[in-house]
Amino acid sequence: MACFFLPSGIDEGGSNQSPFAPPPSKAQQACVSCRKQKRKCDKILPTCGLCARMARPCDYTILDTIPQQQPAQASSEELATLQARLCELENRLNNASQSQQPPPPRQPLPPTMHINPEILSPLPPKPPSPLWSPSAVPSRFPTSLFLDLDAFNWSTTPIPAPNMPIPSEVLDILSRGTTVQDTATEYFHGTHAWFPFISKKRMELGLSLWEAGPELAFLFLGMKLVSTPVNNGVEPAGNPLYTAAKRFWASLEQAGSVSLQFVQGMVLVTVYEMGQGIYPAAWISVGVLGRWVEVLGLPGFRRGGVVLGSVTTWTESEERRRLWWAIYILDRCICLGNKRCFCLPEPDESFVLPVDDKAFDEGNPTLSPTNPLPTTPFTTQALSPFTRLVQSALLLSRTLTHVRTVIQSNISNRPVPFSLPLLTSLATDLVNFTQVIQSELSPEPPSPGTTTTPSSTSTFPPTTTTTVSPCYTISLLPSLSIALSTLILLFDTYCTPENQHLGPSPLPGPEAPPLQSPSHISFAQQSMQGLRETSLKIRELSLELLDLLVLPSQEKKLSPLCLDSLYASMATLHWLWKEGGDAEVREALEDVRRCISRTSMRWRVSREYLEILKRQDVSFAMAFRAESGKSCLTRVDGS
């Protein structure tokens, strides 16, 4: 082997040095010039070899002025604290990953380990997680379904399942003990009683959460969200269940998820938003559901088979139909207070009403016949609560369409011709429908196919004195409440003073109300009477609801669709009391107010209704005080 030696007295850096001289002292770090040029430095003091060769000054002063910190020796208390923090971090990582393998045994720290004092300082607070975070899973959804539907149909492109895991926060919520089973049980004993659009039979025969994938996990999360009351002191929009559901919703959309369970979970999240008064999120969510109806092709089976696949069972076809009706109900009810346009079109003659609820839950098509929409009247056949809810939404849709037409005509100064037969038909259908529901509030639910006839002598809903079954009453209250709200909406449109003017106008110019026909004025006067009677009828409904809410099991079944009628009655009674000071109206107002306050324990939107009326009281007091001040000034000036 050849060995190469440098000449005597010259080292690798090029500095002259005797081989027998003691080793030179070295700096702890490279000089400034070598560090700037990123060259290797031999760190010899006072001048490194490279600087000596280049005949340049070698500077160590800046680096040597920095005091060298001695490593701190950890005490036994510091080691114990560090070990506790390591255990806490290991538990967090294990819970986040949900690994089935036990963590490896932790080795004790050596007592001579040097610890940075910053490690032992308190951990910084965890920053709040954003409501939506982008998913790393790309979408594999075929865009030709939207860009070129014909090309999608010709190519028979399959729609892949979303390739994304269930988020760790959702697993942390649903994987605690028997949470999934308890959530399903609580949901089917609560919300399902008045909104049965999810098949209980298919859920019992379905796959487990771990085998079905993220869509079913999202559905269970929606069930838990809508079944769990919000704790006092917690804002509904900041509820951890709600924020987790919204993040999961966005992630599934980004991953290209298209399934029945996904849209069913969206419906439940939207019900939560409407019931807790989370706006405009609830309004936007209903619009999104309207778009998803078009994507899935509901409720028709030919259009729905393109995305969802062919229907294999009777229960599955009924579940698809009920999902469309559920979205239709929410779309109509959310427009009650604002009178805006709908997202879903009106059902045509090919639509079919939902079958009996019991038959749907048991998956037995022999228990209930099919009810086509055009040939099923509102008043002559006893139907299940969900079918009644659909019928109330249909009546609401007809009335809202007419009211919106009247409002638009007044804005554009193009009044529509007054049609007394149309208004009479609307009012008669609504009154008869409320009477039929009251007749069905019996100790036992009526059997399908039973014929009932409303009273022809009563103009508005009569007082009900029948002892009712709490379970069946809570299921029928939403449809009755929607019908009563629709009556108030119709009567309120025509009971205004400008609709009761006949003869020459007392106001000149464009502010003059249009001349009305005698039939128009007659209907306006009937509307005033009907507005009072319907509001008092809702007062009776509120007293019955207060009795039902004494039972905790019935409070979980309370529908947020009942609350608009309570507010409409409260606002009307408040106006009537301010106008006339009637003691009966005042007492009824307090009863309805007390009922709305009680329902706020389940649905926070009731607090918003009370706040609206409170602001009306303040505005009335301010206007009255201003008017009184003007009167006093007038008297002073006149005297």
XYZ file of C-alpha atoms in Angstrom:
639
model
C 0.000 0.000 0.000
C 1.366 3.389 -0.949
C 1.434 5.992 1.759
C 1.585 9.685 1.028
C 2.975 12.127 3.565
C 3.069 15.865 3.495
C 6.452 17.567 3.664
C 7.834 18.160 7.093
C 6.542 21.295 8.748
C 3.470 21.762 6.498
C -0.019 20.597 7.523
C -3.148 20.189 5.426
C -4.116 23.787 5.889
C -0.753 25.007 4.600
C 0.608 26.505 7.824
C 4.247 25.947 8.865
C 4.471 23.996 12.059
C 7.062 21.710 13.605
C 6.011 18.066 13.839
C 7.361 17.938 17.362
C 5.530 21.080 18.517
C 2.543 20.728 20.869
C -0.854 20.671 19.135
C -2.182 24.190 18.548
C -5.252 25.448 20.318
C -8.415 25.453 18.250
C -11.577 27.501 18.279
C -14.912 25.843 18.937
C -16.394 27.085 15.646
C -15.116 28.044 12.204
C -13.947 31.535 11.459
C -16.199 34.142 9.890
C -14.556 34.018 6.442
C -14.784 30.237 6.138
C -18.385 30.228 7.266
C -19.367 32.889 4.733
C -17.641 30.982 1.878
C -18.808 27.611 3.214
C -15.251 26.277 3.233
C -13.748 23.760 5.605
C -11.902 25.482 8.448
C -9.238 23.840 10.653
C -10.165 26.301 13.499
C -6.485 26.873 14.449
C -5.856 29.916 16.584
C -5.004 32.671 16.008
C -5.220 32.127 12.179
C -6.678 29.146 10.370
C -4.725 27.497 7.571
C -6.968 28.746 4.759
C -6.805 32.349 5.910
C -3.032 32.033 6.263
C -2.719 30.816 2.660
C -5.016 33.532 1.344
C -3.189 36.192 3.417
C -6.415 37.533 4.875
C -7.360 38.364 8.441
C -8.908 35.523 10.394
C -11.674 36.646 12.720
C -13.029 34.568 15.602
C -14.041 37.467 17.817
C -17.758 37.532 16.913
C -18.237 33.875 17.604
C -16.099 33.827 20.717
C -18.097 36.630 22.300
C -21.186 34.406 22.493
C -21.179 32.780 25.920
C -21.296 29.031 25.786
C -24.205 27.642 27.758
C -23.496 24.658 29.903
C -25.990 21.837 29.536
C -28.401 21.798 32.419
C -28.547 18.701 34.524
C -32.116 17.458 34.976
C -33.347 16.902 38.487
C -35.564 13.990 39.516
C -38.647 16.259 39.554
C -37.892 17.478 36.022
C -37.482 13.905 34.804
C -40.792 12.896 36.354
C -42.516 15.863 34.737
C -41.017 15.046 31.353
C -42.039 11.401 31.637
C -45.622 12.425 32.452
C -45.710 14.676 29.389
C -44.353 11.916 27.188
C -47.081 9.577 28.431
C -49.719 12.214 27.675
C -48.383 12.713 24.142
C -48.314 8.956 23.554
C -51.964 8.658 24.657
C -52.979 11.468 22.300
C -51.202 9.841 19.385
C -52.767 6.465 20.144
C -56.261 7.957 20.348
C -55.758 9.885 17.109
C -54.514 6.921 15.129
C -57.016 4.473 16.689
C -54.439 1.747 16.341
C -55.398 -1.686 17.579
C -51.760 -2.500 18.444
C -50.691 -1.677 22.006
C -47.994 1.011 22.243
C -44.419 -0.213 22.793
C -43.201 -0.101 26.397
C -41.688 3.229 27.268
C -38.015 3.114 28.278
C -37.075 5.083 31.370
C -34.946 8.140 30.754
C -31.295 7.938 31.876
C -30.565 10.139 34.881
C -27.623 11.804 33.127
C -29.684 13.037 30.171
C -29.332 16.740 29.422
C -32.709 18.472 29.092
C -33.405 21.810 27.528
C -35.241 23.968 30.092
C -37.693 25.075 27.389
C -39.091 21.530 27.218
C -40.236 21.730 30.815
C -42.182 24.954 30.244
C -46.006 24.742 30.024
C -47.329 23.482 26.694
C -48.796 26.241 24.513
C -52.595 26.165 24.126
C -53.866 24.196 21.153
C -55.035 26.593 18.428
C -58.694 26.244 17.409
C -59.151 23.963 14.440
C -60.663 25.575 11.338
C -64.246 24.765 10.448
C -63.112 23.407 7.112
C -59.718 22.007 6.252
C -58.775 20.793 2.771
C -58.605 17.060 2.341
C -55.559 15.389 0.869
C -57.754 12.802 -0.858
C -58.360 13.741 -4.516
C -61.815 13.366 -5.991
C -62.278 10.597 -8.535
C -65.821 11.591 -9.438
C -66.487 11.523 -13.211
C -66.970 15.129 -14.262
C -68.764 14.062 -17.451
C -71.936 13.646 -15.372
C -72.085 17.462 -15.232
C -70.085 18.525 -18.291
C -71.676 16.155 -20.827
C -74.464 13.921 -19.544
C -74.892 12.132 -22.877
C -71.227 11.181 -22.915
C -71.548 9.918 -19.351
C -74.526 7.728 -20.255
C -72.865 6.348 -23.379
C -69.606 5.516 -21.652
C -71.313 3.876 -18.658
C -68.610 5.342 -16.447
C -68.818 3.890 -12.937
C -68.942 6.211 -9.960
C -66.235 5.150 -7.491
C -66.661 5.231 -3.759
C -64.790 8.035 -1.979
C -61.281 6.980 -1.070
C -61.022 8.742 2.247
C -60.749 7.623 5.858
C -63.167 8.546 8.600
C -61.762 11.645 10.368
C -60.194 10.989 13.727
C -62.513 13.452 15.513
C -65.550 11.584 14.165
C -64.086 8.234 15.208
C -63.388 9.674 18.633
C -67.090 10.610 18.938
C -68.629 7.415 17.556
C -66.198 4.793 18.875
C -66.813 5.347 22.578
C -68.400 2.186 23.909
C -71.839 1.617 22.404
C -72.260 5.141 21.029
C -73.423 3.989 17.597
C -76.087 1.664 18.991
C -77.239 4.237 21.544
C -77.377 6.955 18.882
C -79.519 4.835 16.571
C -81.869 3.893 19.407
C -82.255 7.488 20.577
C -82.800 8.747 17.045
C -85.497 6.227 16.129
C -87.313 6.954 19.414
C -87.021 10.718 18.915
C -86.675 12.501 15.574
C -87.853 9.469 13.609
C -91.263 9.748 15.296
C -92.132 12.912 13.329
C -89.624 12.719 10.429
C -89.379 9.053 9.356
C -87.342 9.258 6.154
C -84.573 6.781 7.109
C -85.377 3.088 6.898
C -85.182 1.495 10.309
C -85.324 -1.971 8.775
C -82.445 -1.342 6.370
C -80.430 0.171 9.189
C -80.897 -2.936 11.304
C -79.843 -5.189 8.417
C -77.011 -2.943 7.221
C -73.283 -3.111 7.684
C -71.414 -1.959 10.732
C -69.780 1.442 10.897
C -66.296 0.082 10.253
C -67.322 -1.875 7.148
C -69.657 0.660 5.515
C -67.309 3.603 5.176
C -67.421 7.360 5.747
C -70.965 7.991 4.417
C -72.592 5.849 7.081
C -70.352 7.427 9.719
C -71.583 10.846 8.585
C -75.187 9.631 8.836
C -74.647 8.421 12.406
C -72.978 11.718 13.267
C -76.056 13.552 11.932
C -78.308 11.308 14.021
C -76.341 12.099 17.145
C -76.285 15.815 16.331
C -80.045 16.150 15.878
C -80.831 13.922 18.896
C -78.536 15.622 21.411
C -79.795 18.873 23.016
C -77.309 21.713 23.170
C -75.978 22.320 26.657
C -76.599 25.635 28.352
C -73.776 28.084 27.810
C -72.817 26.536 24.464
C -73.623 28.328 21.235
C -75.328 25.982 18.731
C -72.926 27.049 15.968
C -69.978 26.230 18.238
C -71.276 22.818 19.263
C -68.390 20.333 18.744
C -70.781 17.859 17.132
C -71.947 20.501 14.669
C -68.464 21.706 13.731
C -67.302 18.104 13.248
C -70.324 17.402 11.035
C -69.702 20.489 8.878
C -66.045 19.581 8.416
C -66.989 16.010 7.549
C -69.630 17.289 5.113
C -67.058 19.431 3.261
C -64.504 16.612 3.162
C -66.996 14.141 1.694
C -68.030 16.618 -0.979
C -64.410 17.243 -1.879
C -63.743 13.505 -2.093
C -66.641 13.063 -4.541
C -69.040 11.197 -2.273
C -72.459 10.462 -3.831
C -74.719 8.210 -1.796
C -78.122 8.073 -0.153
C -76.602 7.992 3.343
C -74.566 11.130 2.657
C -77.626 13.165 1.631
C -79.640 11.759 4.549
C -76.925 13.015 6.883
C -77.129 16.430 5.209
C -80.868 16.537 5.904
C -80.273 15.884 9.608
C -77.600 18.598 9.810
C -80.032 21.003 8.108
C -82.777 20.135 10.613
C -80.322 20.971 13.395
C -79.490 24.319 11.776
C -83.160 25.232 11.340
C -84.065 24.177 14.878
C -81.131 25.954 16.504
C -81.540 29.141 14.455
C -78.196 28.942 12.632
C -78.793 31.296 9.706
C -77.942 31.801 6.893
C -76.321 28.373 7.104
C -79.725 26.640 7.274
C -80.966 28.544 4.217
C -77.837 27.647 2.213
C -78.023 24.002 3.312
C -81.591 23.665 2.032
C -80.449 25.061 -1.316
C -77.591 22.554 -1.417
C -80.053 19.734 -0.744
C -82.123 20.935 -3.696
C -79.085 20.539 -5.930
C -78.337 17.094 -4.544
C -81.866 15.983 -5.399
C -81.071 16.711 -9.037
C -77.727 14.906 -8.825
C -79.274 11.770 -7.365
C -82.243 11.888 -9.734
C -84.824 11.601 -6.965
C -87.506 10.463 -6.630
C -87.779 8.797 -10.060
C -86.115 5.402 -10.245
C -84.937 5.700 -13.847
C -83.097 8.945 -13.218
C -81.955 7.822 -9.779
C -80.516 4.585 -11.126
C -77.821 6.473 -13.019
C -76.039 7.561 -9.830
C -77.484 5.445 -7.035
C -77.897 2.227 -8.978
C -80.978 0.133 -9.539
C -83.557 -0.321 -6.815
C -83.512 -3.870 -5.445
C -86.165 -3.796 -2.694
C -89.483 -2.119 -1.971
C -88.058 -0.561 1.195
C -85.202 1.023 -0.737
C -87.582 2.596 -3.262
C -89.754 3.973 -0.460
C -86.676 5.350 1.317
C -85.635 7.262 -1.808
C -89.140 8.638 -2.170
C -89.241 9.754 1.474
C -85.867 11.472 1.144
C -87.258 13.636 -1.661
C -90.364 14.478 0.386
C -88.224 15.297 3.443
C -86.214 17.833 1.439
C -89.436 19.193 -0.074
C -90.874 19.762 3.426
C -87.767 21.618 4.612
C -87.678 23.696 1.429
C -91.254 24.879 1.942
C -91.081 25.407 5.698
C -87.921 27.523 5.601
C -89.750 29.984 3.306
C -92.626 30.564 5.748
C -91.203 33.662 7.379
C -89.346 35.210 4.429
C -91.708 34.269 1.542
C -88.801 33.675 -0.831
C -88.633 31.331 -3.810
C -88.428 27.561 -3.496
C -85.528 25.376 -4.593
C -87.531 22.259 -5.467
C -90.236 22.265 -8.134
C -93.785 21.233 -7.476
C -94.448 17.467 -7.718
C -96.214 16.377 -10.884
C -98.984 13.814 -11.368
C -96.537 10.904 -11.387
C -95.545 11.453 -7.762
C -96.714 9.098 -5.043
C -97.352 9.952 -1.400
C -95.430 8.077 1.306
C -96.893 4.800 2.469
C -97.931 4.033 6.031
C -95.137 4.690 8.540
C -95.530 1.328 10.224
C -95.237 -0.507 6.920
C -92.092 1.457 6.102
C -90.472 0.704 9.468
C -91.239 -2.996 9.201
C -90.378 -3.240 5.517
C -93.755 -4.813 4.767
C -95.411 -3.520 1.559
C -98.609 -5.472 2.250
C -99.578 -3.234 5.198
C -100.253 -0.116 3.135
C -101.438 0.596 -0.403
C -99.816 3.159 -2.671
C -101.423 6.620 -2.628
C -101.022 8.556 -5.902
C -100.736 12.280 -5.341
C -103.524 13.538 -7.685
C -106.193 11.103 -6.471
C -105.548 11.346 -2.722
C -107.697 14.108 -1.145
C -106.671 15.983 1.979
C -109.731 15.198 4.063
C -111.353 11.857 3.279
C -108.720 9.289 4.134
C -106.838 8.642 7.369
C -103.125 8.595 6.619
C -99.947 8.224 8.619
C -98.267 11.249 10.294
C -95.503 11.608 7.691
C -98.048 11.619 4.861
C -99.991 14.295 6.727
C -96.778 16.286 7.028
C -96.310 16.040 3.259
C -99.898 17.216 2.686
C -99.387 20.207 4.987
C -96.272 21.150 2.996
C -98.287 20.918 -0.243
C -100.917 23.282 1.161
C -98.200 25.616 2.378
C -96.625 25.619 -1.073
C -99.920 26.591 -2.741
C -100.509 29.402 -0.268
C -96.958 30.751 -0.404
C -97.047 30.808 -4.190
C -100.233 32.883 -4.116
C -98.955 35.240 -1.397
C -95.695 35.770 -3.235
C -97.636 36.629 -6.402
C -99.660 39.230 -4.486
C -96.518 40.758 -2.973
C -94.749 40.977 -6.330
C -97.804 42.561 -7.930
C -97.941 45.221 -5.215
C -94.253 45.995 -5.672
C -94.598 46.330 -9.440
C -97.893 48.276 -9.182
C -99.582 45.646 -11.281
C -102.288 44.219 -9.035
C -103.473 40.763 -9.916
C -107.207 40.263 -10.339
C -108.878 39.255 -7.097
C -110.072 35.652 -7.296
C -112.532 34.843 -4.550
C -112.934 31.179 -5.626
C -109.171 30.658 -5.367
C -108.961 32.153 -1.869
C -112.072 30.313 -0.745
C -110.610 27.035 -1.975
C -107.325 27.651 -0.142
C -108.997 28.633 3.111
C -111.483 25.740 2.944
C -108.767 23.147 2.286
C -106.693 24.460 5.174
C -109.580 24.576 7.634
C -110.819 21.120 6.674
C -107.313 19.731 6.863
C -106.867 20.989 10.436
C -110.198 19.476 11.411
C -109.243 16.088 9.965
C -105.975 16.046 11.904
C -107.838 16.926 15.093
C -110.222 14.054 14.463
C -107.217 11.744 14.101
C -105.877 12.836 17.486
C -107.559 9.920 19.221
C -106.340 7.519 21.918
C -105.380 5.025 19.209
C -104.035 5.890 15.743
C -106.639 5.423 13.005
C -106.235 2.442 10.756
C -105.328 3.129 7.120
C -108.312 3.505 4.816
C -110.706 4.886 7.452
C -112.950 7.621 6.051
C -113.474 10.792 8.109
C -115.599 13.824 7.313
C -114.949 17.322 8.697
C -117.641 19.435 10.241
C -119.425 21.659 7.763
C -120.832 24.105 10.335
C -117.508 25.349 11.671
C -115.586 27.970 9.723
C -112.374 27.632 11.691
C -110.834 24.798 13.747
C -113.048 23.939 16.737
C -111.837 23.271 20.234
C -110.625 19.725 20.785
C -111.448 18.073 24.119
C -110.424 14.523 23.243
C -107.858 12.784 25.421
C -105.040 12.010 23.025
C -102.154 9.597 22.991
C -98.876 11.467 23.661
C -96.894 9.343 21.217
C -99.293 9.836 18.345
C -99.950 13.499 19.184
C -96.295 14.491 18.995
C -96.103 12.910 15.528
C -99.116 14.818 14.188
C -98.306 18.190 15.751
C -95.906 19.291 12.976
C -98.521 18.888 10.227
C -101.176 20.628 12.331
C -98.775 23.450 13.190
C -97.798 24.011 9.551
C -101.469 24.138 8.518
C -102.252 26.721 11.224
C -99.201 28.797 10.253
C -100.391 28.721 6.647
C -103.833 29.942 7.695
C -102.293 32.902 9.533
C -100.129 33.643 6.495
C -103.165 33.697 4.204
C -105.362 35.746 6.542
C -102.573 38.195 7.331
C -102.142 38.951 3.611
C -105.743 40.148 3.235
C -106.599 41.632 6.642
C -104.590 44.847 6.173
C -106.530 48.161 6.061
C -105.675 48.878 2.414
C -107.581 45.723 1.479
C -110.741 47.026 3.195
C -111.074 50.344 1.357
C -114.230 50.912 -0.713
C -115.124 54.180 -2.440
C -113.087 57.334 -2.994
C -109.556 57.217 -1.645
C -108.741 59.444 1.337
C -105.081 59.574 0.201
C -104.203 61.392 -3.036
C -101.588 60.367 -5.575
C -99.680 57.074 -5.724
C -100.121 56.419 -1.985
C -103.843 55.869 -2.428
C -104.880 52.234 -1.883
C -106.607 50.649 -4.873
C -110.371 50.440 -4.909
C -111.538 47.006 -3.818
C -114.608 45.073 -4.780
C -117.256 44.136 -2.190
C -116.162 40.480 -2.348
C -112.580 41.535 -1.668
C -113.610 43.572 1.359
C -115.827 40.759 2.612
C -112.929 38.302 2.483
C -110.675 40.840 4.230
C -113.164 41.118 7.097
C -113.392 37.329 7.320
C -109.592 37.251 7.403
C -109.565 39.508 10.465
C -111.920 37.171 12.285
C -110.031 34.108 11.071
C -106.707 35.570 12.178
C -107.997 35.995 15.729
C -109.642 32.563 15.915
C -106.633 30.749 14.450
C -104.269 32.483 16.878
C -106.467 31.470 19.809
C -106.544 27.935 18.434
C -102.758 27.852 18.441
C -102.953 28.987 22.065
C -104.848 25.745 22.820
C -102.184 23.846 20.920
C -99.485 25.484 23.034
C -101.197 24.434 26.265
C -101.403 20.859 25.012
C -97.746 21.015 24.019
C -96.780 22.227 27.490
C -98.464 19.182 28.995
C -96.602 16.880 26.609
C -93.206 18.452 27.311
C -93.455 17.500 30.967
C -92.268 14.040 29.868
C -88.549 14.037 28.909
C -89.208 11.329 26.325
C -91.668 13.619 24.520
C -89.303 16.589 24.558
C -86.857 14.644 22.379
C -89.650 14.110 19.834
C -90.510 17.800 19.575
C -90.235 18.988 15.991
C -88.780 22.435 15.175
C -91.474 22.679 12.485
C -94.002 23.362 15.270
C -92.350 26.604 16.341
C -93.342 28.914 13.485
C -97.031 28.553 14.320
C -96.322 29.478 17.939
C -94.439 32.581 16.855
C -97.112 33.546 14.302
C -99.775 33.265 16.986
C -97.684 35.180 19.506
C -97.007 38.012 17.031
C -100.687 38.212 16.049
C -101.932 38.188 19.638
C -99.348 40.809 20.510
C -100.685 43.034 17.723
C -104.324 42.458 18.699
C -103.600 43.247 22.331
C -101.760 46.468 21.422
C -104.700 47.480 19.239
C -107.600 46.670 21.570
C -106.238 45.739 25.013
C -108.475 42.652 25.254
C -107.849 40.703 28.482
C -108.514 37.347 26.784
C -105.953 38.140 24.110
C -103.450 39.206 26.749
C -103.865 35.932 28.633
C -103.539 33.917 25.433
C -100.384 35.854 24.549
C -98.752 34.940 27.836
C -99.648 31.262 27.403
C -98.070 31.106 23.958
C -95.038 33.042 25.155
C -94.603 30.582 28.016
C -94.772 27.641 25.608
C -92.153 29.143 23.287
C -89.887 29.772 26.259
C -90.270 26.115 27.272
C -89.426 24.827 23.786
C -86.187 26.850 23.799
C -84.694 24.152 26.020
C -84.795 21.836 22.988
C -84.519 24.235 20.038
C -82.691 27.556 20.390
C -84.586 29.177 17.516
C -87.375 29.780 20.065
C -85.097 32.286 21.787
C -84.730 34.107 18.486
C -88.527 34.318 18.195
C -88.778 35.766 21.693
C -86.004 38.234 20.902
C -87.859 39.409 17.774
C -91.006 40.096 19.798
C -88.945 41.851 22.463
C -87.480 44.162 19.836
C -91.005 44.862 18.595
C -91.997 45.870 22.127
C -89.016 48.231 22.348
C -89.790 49.730 18.939
C -93.437 50.211 19.900
C -92.482 51.890 23.176
C -90.041 54.216 21.412
C -92.598 55.137 18.732
C -95.289 55.717 21.382
C -92.940 57.898 23.408
C -91.979 59.906 20.323
C -95.651 60.367 19.393
C -96.486 61.429 22.946
C -93.667 63.982 22.836
C -95.014 65.455 19.624
C -98.494 65.714 21.157
C -97.124 67.510 24.200
C -95.241 69.988 22.010
C -98.373 70.576 19.967
C -100.420 71.334 23.095
C -97.735 73.675 24.421
C -97.482 75.535 21.131
C -101.277 75.774 20.891
C -101.629 77.155 24.375
